[in-house]
Amino acid sequence: MRYSTSIFALAAAPLAAYGAPARIYGKRGASDILVFKFADVLEQLEASFYSTALSKFQDSDFTAAGFTSALIPAELFKVIQSDEQTHSTALQAALKSFGEEPVTSCSFNFDAALGDVATMAATARVVENVGVAAYLGGATLLTDPVLLDAAGSILTIEARHQTILNVLSGTGSAIPQAFDIPFTPSDVLAVAAPFFSGACDLGIPATILQMMVGGAPFSIALPLSQCIVPDGIDGPVAIWVTSDGQPLINNVRDRATNKQIAGPTIAFIDTQSQMLGQLARGASVSSGSGSGGATTSTETISPEQASSILASSTASASGAGATDVSNSSSSVDGLPASANTATGPSPDGKTTVDGWSVTPA
């Protein structure tokens, strides 16, 4: 056990000293700086997430979430939090060696993800998966092989975190797929945006949702974190996800495609219902009058059913002003003497007889 601890300490030492080797010093390309700055902020987010969770939850919270012992998850979350903090320290040291200042002004809010341990653990799986996707996608933007090695050594640790969290989920597979998914910085920002509290300028274009409606000259562009359906939209809406906020033009010749990340898909936004549709689906139709938006419906019943309803209502209502439906003779040819020919509301007001007809026996 001592040897394992020592080996771990030796393995962690180069990671904390990424800024020291001579080949890391000096000016770097814009894309290299962007990747390292963004990776650092992501590591800050991850470290803050675990630190906040560990300070909030007690042993009893872990056992209430179904863990047989709080020691295992608590210990592993502490290790992961320490790794993320170490990653951030190393990345910031590297950035300073480039002559760049790390972004340290971002703040985070995890309230929605820390309601209980189960939600926290599920969110942690997503956070680590995003970390893996970020380093994997960011590798294509790095121009220096030395920096690629440094980022790759962090990627492998993020992947190990992901595996552990898959196991701790109790429902997932430790290694569910043979390949991982790469994300662009904009993709990562779109997923992580709900955890940012206030502005955090990383120089990365946020992912934008574009909504196109018929007849509009261009789409409605909204950040994913502020996506709502604007007033006045009704019916089919074409939806794209783009990497910039420039609205898409509503014709195929001039519509930009080089900034599209996903889409299109079609969604129906139904804000104005019509009576025709309600009738076709058999729903009650609003009368449009009377207090409380009362509804009415009609149903054809036989004379015998009408007689039974009215007779029972008459018996229970004293002095009701309804037509007498007792054994009186009908003046209508072709109807038996016992037929009911009364129309109008029943004494209790629950039934309205609009007319009558003879139904075959």
CSV table of C-alpha atoms in Angstrom, one decimal:
chain,number,residue,atom,x,y,z
A,1,MET,CA,0.0,0.0,0.0
A,2,ARG,CA,2.9,2.3,0.7
A,3,TYR,CA,4.3,1.6,-2.7
A,4,SER,CA,1.0,2.4,-4.4
A,5,THR,CA,0.8,5.8,-2.6
A,6,SER,CA,4.4,6.7,-3.5
A,7,ILE,CA,3.9,5.8,-7.1
A,8,PHE,CA,0.7,7.9,-7.2
A,9,ALA,CA,2.6,10.8,-5.8
A,10,LEU,CA,5.4,10.4,-8.3
A,11,ALA,CA,2.9,10.2,-11.2
A,12,ALA,CA,1.1,13.4,-10.0
A,13,ALA,CA,4.3,15.4,-9.7
A,14,PRO,CA,4.9,15.9,-13.5
A,15,LEU,CA,1.3,16.9,-13.9
A,16,ALA,CA,1.6,19.7,-11.4
A,17,ALA,CA,4.7,21.0,-13.1
A,18,TYR,CA,3.5,21.3,-16.7
A,19,GLY,CA,4.6,24.9,-16.8
A,20,ALA,CA,8.2,24.0,-15.9
A,21,PRO,CA,9.8,22.2,-18.9
A,22,ALA,CA,11.6,24.5,-21.2
A,23,ARG,CA,9.7,23.5,-24.3
A,24,ILE,CA,6.4,24.7,-22.7
A,25,TYR,CA,7.7,28.2,-22.2
A,26,GLY,CA,7.2,30.9,-24.8
A,27,LYS,CA,4.5,32.3,-27.1
A,28,ARG,CA,1.8,29.9,-28.3
A,29,GLY,CA,-0.7,29.9,-31.1
A,30,ALA,CA,-4.1,31.3,-30.5
A,31,SER,CA,-5.8,27.9,-30.7
A,32,ASP,CA,-3.4,26.4,-28.1
A,33,ILE,CA,-4.1,29.3,-25.7
A,34,LEU,CA,-7.9,29.0,-26.3
A,35,VAL,CA,-7.8,25.2,-25.5
A,36,PHE,CA,-5.8,25.6,-22.3
A,37,LYS,CA,-7.8,28.6,-21.0
A,38,PHE,CA,-11.1,26.7,-21.7
A,39,ALA,CA,-9.8,23.5,-20.2
A,40,ASP,CA,-8.7,25.4,-17.1
A,41,VAL,CA,-12.2,26.9,-16.6
A,42,LEU,CA,-13.8,23.5,-17.1
A,43,GLU,CA,-11.4,22.0,-14.4
A,44,GLN,CA,-12.3,24.9,-12.1
A,45,LEU,CA,-16.0,24.0,-12.6
A,46,GLU,CA,-15.4,20.4,-11.9
A,47,ALA,CA,-13.3,21.0,-8.8
A,48,SER,CA,-15.9,23.5,-7.5
A,49,PHE,CA,-18.7,21.0,-8.2
A,50,TYR,CA,-17.2,18.3,-6.1
A,51,SER,CA,-16.0,20.6,-3.4
A,52,THR,CA,-19.5,22.1,-3.0
A,53,ALA,CA,-21.1,18.6,-3.0
A,54,LEU,CA,-18.7,17.2,-0.4
A,55,SER,CA,-19.3,20.2,1.9
A,56,LYS,CA,-23.0,19.8,1.7
A,57,PHE,CA,-23.7,16.0,2.0
A,58,GLN,CA,-23.2,13.9,5.1
A,59,ASP,CA,-22.6,10.2,5.5
A,60,SER,CA,-26.4,9.7,6.1
A,61,ASP,CA,-27.1,11.4,2.8
A,62,PHE,CA,-25.0,8.8,0.9
A,63,THR,CA,-26.7,5.9,2.7
A,64,ALA,CA,-30.1,7.4,2.1
A,65,ALA,CA,-29.2,7.4,-1.7
A,66,GLY,CA,-28.7,3.6,-1.6
A,67,PHE,CA,-24.9,3.3,-1.0
A,68,THR,CA,-24.1,0.5,1.4
A,69,SER,CA,-21.4,2.6,2.9
A,70,ALA,CA,-20.7,6.4,2.7
A,71,LEU,CA,-16.9,5.7,2.8
A,72,ILE,CA,-16.6,4.5,-0.7
A,73,PRO,CA,-18.3,7.3,-2.7
A,74,ALA,CA,-17.1,10.0,-0.3
A,75,GLU,CA,-13.5,8.8,-0.7
A,76,LEU,CA,-13.7,8.6,-4.5
A,77,PHE,CA,-15.4,12.0,-4.8
A,78,LYS,CA,-12.5,13.5,-2.7
A,79,VAL,CA,-9.9,11.9,-5.0
A,80,ILE,CA,-11.7,13.2,-8.1
A,81,GLN,CA,-12.0,16.7,-6.7
A,82,SER,CA,-8.3,16.7,-5.9
A,83,ASP,CA,-7.4,15.6,-9.4
A,84,GLU,CA,-9.5,18.4,-11.0
A,85,GLN,CA,-7.9,21.0,-8.7
A,86,THR,CA,-4.4,19.7,-9.7
A,87,HIS,CA,-5.4,19.8,-13.4
A,88,SER,CA,-6.4,23.5,-13.0
A,89,THR,CA,-3.2,24.4,-11.2
A,90,ALA,CA,-1.1,22.8,-13.9
A,91,LEU,CA,-3.0,24.4,-16.7
A,92,GLN,CA,-2.8,27.9,-15.1
A,93,ALA,CA,1.0,27.4,-14.7
A,94,ALA,CA,1.3,26.5,-18.4
A,95,LEU,CA,-0.8,29.6,-19.4
A,96,LYS,CA,1.4,31.9,-17.4
A,97,SER,CA,4.5,30.4,-19.0
A,98,PHE,CA,2.9,31.4,-22.3
A,99,GLY,CA,2.7,34.9,-21.1
A,100,GLU,CA,-1.1,34.6,-20.7
A,101,GLU,CA,-3.3,35.2,-17.7
A,102,PRO,CA,-5.8,32.4,-16.8
A,103,VAL,CA,-9.5,33.2,-16.6
A,104,THR,CA,-10.3,33.1,-12.9
A,105,SER,CA,-13.4,35.4,-12.8
A,106,CYS,CA,-16.0,32.7,-13.5
A,107,SER,CA,-18.4,31.7,-10.8
A,108,PHE,CA,-20.6,28.7,-10.6
A,109,ASN,CA,-24.0,27.7,-9.2
A,110,PHE,CA,-24.8,24.0,-8.7
A,111,ASP,CA,-28.0,24.4,-6.6
A,112,ALA,CA,-30.2,22.6,-9.2
A,113,ALA,CA,-27.8,19.6,-9.3
A,114,LEU,CA,-27.2,19.2,-5.5
A,115,GLY,CA,-30.7,18.6,-4.2
A,116,ASP,CA,-29.7,15.2,-3.1
A,117,VAL,CA,-26.9,12.7,-3.5
A,118,ALA,CA,-28.6,10.7,-6.3
A,119,THR,CA,-29.0,13.9,-8.4
A,120,MET,CA,-25.4,14.9,-7.6
A,121,ALA,CA,-24.0,11.5,-8.6
A,122,ALA,CA,-26.0,11.5,-11.9
A,123,THR,CA,-24.8,15.0,-12.7
A,124,ALA,CA,-21.2,14.1,-11.9
A,125,ARG,CA,-21.4,11.4,-14.6
A,126,VAL,CA,-22.4,14.1,-17.1
A,127,VAL,CA,-19.8,16.5,-15.9
A,128,GLU,CA,-17.0,14.0,-16.3
A,129,ASN,CA,-18.3,12.8,-19.7
A,130,VAL,CA,-18.2,16.5,-20.8
A,131,GLY,CA,-14.6,16.7,-19.6
A,132,VAL,CA,-13.6,13.6,-21.7
A,133,ALA,CA,-15.4,15.0,-24.7
A,134,ALA,CA,-13.8,18.5,-24.3
A,135,TYR,CA,-10.2,17.1,-24.2
A,136,LEU,CA,-10.9,14.7,-27.0
A,137,GLY,CA,-12.3,17.4,-29.3
A,138,GLY,CA,-9.8,20.0,-28.1
A,139,ALA,CA,-6.9,17.8,-29.3
A,140,THR,CA,-7.7,18.6,-32.9
A,141,LEU,CA,-7.1,22.3,-32.1
A,142,LEU,CA,-3.7,22.0,-30.5
A,143,THR,CA,-0.7,22.7,-32.8
A,144,ASP,CA,2.1,21.7,-30.5
A,145,PRO,CA,2.7,18.0,-29.9
A,146,VAL,CA,4.1,18.7,-26.4
A,147,LEU,CA,0.9,20.5,-25.4
A,148,LEU,CA,-1.1,17.6,-27.0
A,149,ASP,CA,0.8,15.2,-24.7
A,150,ALA,CA,0.0,17.3,-21.7
A,151,ALA,CA,-3.7,17.5,-22.5
A,152,GLY,CA,-3.8,13.8,-23.4
A,153,SER,CA,-2.4,12.9,-19.9
A,154,ILE,CA,-5.4,14.8,-18.4
A,155,LEU,CA,-7.8,13.2,-20.8
A,156,THR,CA,-6.9,9.7,-19.6
A,157,ILE,CA,-7.6,10.7,-16.0
A,158,GLU,CA,-10.9,12.2,-16.9
A,159,ALA,CA,-11.8,8.9,-18.5
A,160,ARG,CA,-11.0,7.0,-15.4
A,161,HIS,CA,-13.1,9.3,-13.4
A,162,GLN,CA,-15.9,8.6,-15.8
A,163,THR,CA,-15.6,4.9,-15.3
A,164,ILE,CA,-15.7,5.1,-11.5
A,165,LEU,CA,-18.8,7.3,-11.7
A,166,ASN,CA,-20.5,4.9,-14.0
A,167,VAL,CA,-19.9,2.2,-11.4
A,168,LEU,CA,-21.1,4.3,-8.6
A,169,SER,CA,-24.4,5.1,-10.5
A,170,GLY,CA,-25.6,1.5,-9.7
A,171,THR,CA,-27.5,1.5,-13.0
A,172,GLY,CA,-24.8,2.2,-15.7
A,173,SER,CA,-22.2,0.0,-17.3
A,174,ALA,CA,-18.6,0.8,-16.3
A,175,ILE,CA,-17.4,1.0,-19.9
A,176,PRO,CA,-20.6,1.4,-21.9
A,177,GLN,CA,-19.1,2.0,-25.4
A,178,ALA,CA,-15.9,1.3,-27.3
A,179,PHE,CA,-15.5,4.9,-28.4
A,180,ASP,CA,-16.0,8.4,-26.8
A,181,ILE,CA,-17.6,11.5,-28.4
A,182,PRO,CA,-15.5,14.6,-29.1
A,183,PHE,CA,-17.0,18.0,-28.4
A,184,THR,CA,-16.0,21.4,-29.8
A,185,PRO,CA,-15.5,24.2,-27.2
A,186,SER,CA,-18.9,25.6,-28.2
A,187,ASP,CA,-20.5,22.2,-27.6
A,188,VAL,CA,-19.0,22.0,-24.2
A,189,LEU,CA,-20.0,25.6,-23.3
A,190,ALA,CA,-23.6,24.8,-24.3
A,191,VAL,CA,-23.8,21.8,-21.9
A,192,ALA,CA,-21.9,23.6,-19.1
A,193,ALA,CA,-23.7,26.9,-19.4
A,194,PRO,CA,-26.4,26.2,-16.8
A,195,PHE,CA,-23.7,25.9,-14.1
A,196,PHE,CA,-22.2,29.4,-14.8
A,197,SER,CA,-23.4,32.2,-12.5
A,198,GLY,CA,-23.0,35.5,-14.3
A,199,ALA,CA,-20.7,36.4,-17.2
A,200,CYS,CA,-17.7,34.3,-18.0
A,201,ASP,CA,-16.0,35.5,-21.2
A,202,LEU,CA,-13.9,32.7,-22.6
A,203,GLY,CA,-13.7,34.0,-26.2
A,204,ILE,CA,-15.7,31.0,-27.3
A,205,PRO,CA,-18.9,31.5,-29.3
A,206,ALA,CA,-21.7,30.0,-27.3
A,207,THR,CA,-24.0,27.5,-29.1
A,208,ILE,CA,-27.1,29.2,-30.4
A,209,LEU,CA,-30.6,27.8,-31.1
A,210,GLN,CA,-32.1,29.1,-34.3
A,211,MET,CA,-35.9,28.9,-34.8
A,212,MET,CA,-37.3,29.5,-38.3
A,213,VAL,CA,-41.0,30.1,-39.0
A,214,GLY,CA,-42.8,30.4,-42.3
A,215,GLY,CA,-42.9,33.8,-43.8
A,216,ALA,CA,-40.1,35.3,-41.6
A,217,PRO,CA,-37.1,36.7,-43.5
A,218,PHE,CA,-34.6,35.1,-41.0
A,219,SER,CA,-34.5,32.9,-38.0
A,220,ILE,CA,-34.9,33.8,-34.3
A,221,ALA,CA,-31.5,33.3,-32.6
A,222,LEU,CA,-31.3,32.6,-28.9
A,223,PRO,CA,-28.6,31.2,-26.6
A,224,LEU,CA,-29.5,27.7,-25.3
A,225,SER,CA,-29.5,28.9,-21.7
A,226,GLN,CA,-32.1,31.5,-22.6
A,227,CYS,CA,-34.2,29.5,-25.0
A,228,ILE,CA,-37.9,30.3,-24.8
A,229,VAL,CA,-40.6,30.3,-27.5
A,230,PRO,CA,-41.2,34.0,-28.4
A,231,ASP,CA,-44.7,35.3,-28.5
A,232,GLY,CA,-46.6,35.1,-31.8
A,233,ILE,CA,-45.3,31.8,-32.9
A,234,ASP,CA,-47.8,29.1,-33.9
A,235,GLY,CA,-47.4,26.0,-36.0
A,236,PRO,CA,-44.4,24.3,-37.4
A,237,VAL,CA,-40.9,25.7,-36.5
A,238,ALA,CA,-37.7,24.5,-38.0
A,239,ILE,CA,-34.9,24.3,-35.4
A,240,TRP,CA,-31.1,24.4,-35.9
A,241,VAL,CA,-28.2,24.6,-33.5
A,242,THR,CA,-25.4,26.9,-34.7
A,243,SER,CA,-22.0,28.0,-33.4
A,244,ASP,CA,-22.6,31.7,-33.8
A,245,GLY,CA,-25.5,34.1,-33.2
A,246,GLN,CA,-26.0,35.2,-36.8
A,247,PRO,CA,-29.6,34.5,-37.8
A,248,LEU,CA,-30.1,32.0,-40.6
A,249,ILE,CA,-31.7,33.5,-43.8
A,250,ASN,CA,-35.0,32.0,-44.8
A,251,ASN,CA,-34.0,30.8,-48.3
A,252,VAL,CA,-31.8,27.8,-49.2
A,253,ARG,CA,-29.6,29.8,-51.6
A,254,ASP,CA,-28.3,32.3,-49.0
A,255,ARG,CA,-28.6,30.3,-45.8
A,256,ALA,CA,-25.2,29.7,-44.1
A,257,THR,CA,-24.4,26.1,-43.5
A,258,ASN,CA,-20.8,26.3,-42.3
A,259,LYS,CA,-21.9,27.3,-38.8
A,260,GLN,CA,-24.6,24.7,-38.3
A,261,ILE,CA,-23.9,22.1,-35.6
A,262,ALA,CA,-27.1,20.2,-35.7
A,263,GLY,CA,-30.5,20.2,-37.4
A,264,PRO,CA,-32.8,21.0,-38.8
A,265,THR,CA,-35.7,19.3,-37.0
A,266,ILE,CA,-39.3,20.3,-36.9
A,267,ALA,CA,-41.4,21.1,-33.8
A,268,PHE,CA,-45.0,22.1,-33.6
A,269,ILE,CA,-45.7,25.1,-31.3
A,270,ASP,CA,-49.5,25.0,-30.7
A,271,THR,CA,-50.6,28.3,-29.1
A,272,GLN,CA,-53.9,28.8,-30.8
A,273,SER,CA,-56.4,25.9,-30.7
A,274,GLN,CA,-59.4,25.9,-33.0
A,275,MET,CA,-62.9,24.5,-32.4
A,276,LEU,CA,-62.6,22.3,-35.5
A,277,GLY,CA,-59.8,20.4,-34.0
A,278,GLN,CA,-61.6,20.0,-30.7
A,279,LEU,CA,-64.7,18.6,-32.5
A,280,ALA,CA,-62.6,16.2,-34.5
A,281,ARG,CA,-61.0,14.8,-31.3
A,282,GLY,CA,-64.3,14.6,-29.5
A,283,ALA,CA,-63.4,17.2,-26.9
A,284,SER,CA,-66.0,19.5,-25.3
A,285,VAL,CA,-66.4,22.7,-27.2
A,286,SER,CA,-66.4,26.0,-25.4
A,287,SER,CA,-69.7,27.8,-25.8
A,288,GLY,CA,-67.9,31.2,-25.7
A,289,SER,CA,-70.7,32.6,-23.5
A,290,GLY,CA,-71.8,32.3,-20.0
A,291,SER,CA,-69.8,32.5,-16.8
A,292,GLY,CA,-66.7,30.5,-16.4
A,293,GLY,CA,-66.5,29.4,-20.0
A,294,ALA,CA,-69.2,26.7,-19.7
A,295,THR,CA,-69.2,23.9,-22.2
A,296,THR,CA,-72.2,22.0,-23.8
A,297,SER,CA,-72.5,18.8,-25.7
A,298,THR,CA,-75.3,17.0,-27.4
A,299,GLU,CA,-76.3,13.3,-27.6
A,300,THR,CA,-79.1,11.6,-29.4
A,301,ILE,CA,-81.3,9.4,-27.1
A,302,SER,CA,-84.4,7.3,-27.7
A,303,PRO,CA,-87.9,8.3,-26.6
A,304,GLU,CA,-87.8,5.7,-23.9
A,305,GLN,CA,-84.6,7.1,-22.5
A,306,ALA,CA,-86.0,10.6,-22.5
A,307,SER,CA,-89.2,9.4,-20.8
A,308,SER,CA,-87.1,7.7,-18.1
A,309,ILE,CA,-84.9,10.7,-17.5
A,310,LEU,CA,-87.8,13.2,-17.4
A,311,ALA,CA,-90.0,10.9,-15.2
A,312,SER,CA,-87.3,10.5,-12.7
A,313,SER,CA,-86.5,14.2,-12.6
A,314,THR,CA,-90.2,15.0,-12.3
A,315,ALA,CA,-90.6,12.7,-9.4
A,316,SER,CA,-87.8,14.4,-7.5
A,317,ALA,CA,-88.6,18.0,-8.3
A,318,SER,CA,-91.8,19.5,-6.8
A,319,GLY,CA,-93.8,21.8,-8.9
A,320,ALA,CA,-91.4,21.7,-11.8
A,321,GLY,CA,-92.7,23.4,-14.9
A,322,ALA,CA,-92.1,20.6,-17.4
A,323,THR,CA,-94.5,19.1,-19.8
A,324,ASP,CA,-96.5,16.2,-18.4
A,325,VAL,CA,-95.1,12.9,-19.8
A,326,SER,CA,-97.5,10.5,-18.0
A,327,ASN,CA,-99.6,8.1,-20.0
A,328,SER,CA,-101.2,10.7,-22.2
A,329,SER,CA,-102.1,10.1,-25.8
A,330,SER,CA,-99.9,11.5,-28.5
A,331,SER,CA,-101.4,13.7,-31.2
A,332,VAL,CA,-98.6,12.8,-33.5
A,333,ASP,CA,-99.5,10.1,-36.0
A,334,GLY,CA,-97.4,6.9,-35.9
A,335,LEU,CA,-96.2,7.2,-32.3
A,336,PRO,CA,-97.4,4.9,-29.6
A,337,ALA,CA,-99.5,6.4,-26.9
A,338,SER,CA,-96.7,6.2,-24.3
A,339,ALA,CA,-94.1,8.0,-26.5
A,340,ASN,CA,-92.6,11.2,-25.0
A,341,THR,CA,-92.8,14.2,-27.2
A,342,ALA,CA,-91.6,16.8,-24.7
A,343,THR,CA,-88.7,19.0,-25.5
A,344,GLY,CA,-86.7,21.5,-23.4
A,345,PRO,CA,-84.8,21.2,-20.2
A,346,SER,CA,-85.5,18.6,-17.5
A,347,PRO,CA,-86.6,20.0,-14.1
A,348,ASP,CA,-83.1,19.5,-12.7
A,349,GLY,CA,-81.5,21.3,-15.6
A,350,LYS,CA,-79.1,18.4,-16.3
A,351,THR,CA,-80.6,17.3,-19.6
A,352,THR,CA,-82.0,19.2,-22.6
A,353,VAL,CA,-84.2,17.3,-25.0
A,354,ASP,CA,-83.8,18.9,-28.4
A,355,GLY,CA,-86.1,16.6,-30.3
A,356,TRP,CA,-87.3,13.1,-30.7
A,357,SER,CA,-87.4,10.3,-33.3
A,358,VAL,CA,-88.6,6.7,-33.5
A,359,THR,CA,-85.9,4.1,-33.2
A,360,PRO,CA,-86.3,0.5,-34.4
A,361,ALA,CA,-87.0,-2.0,-31.7
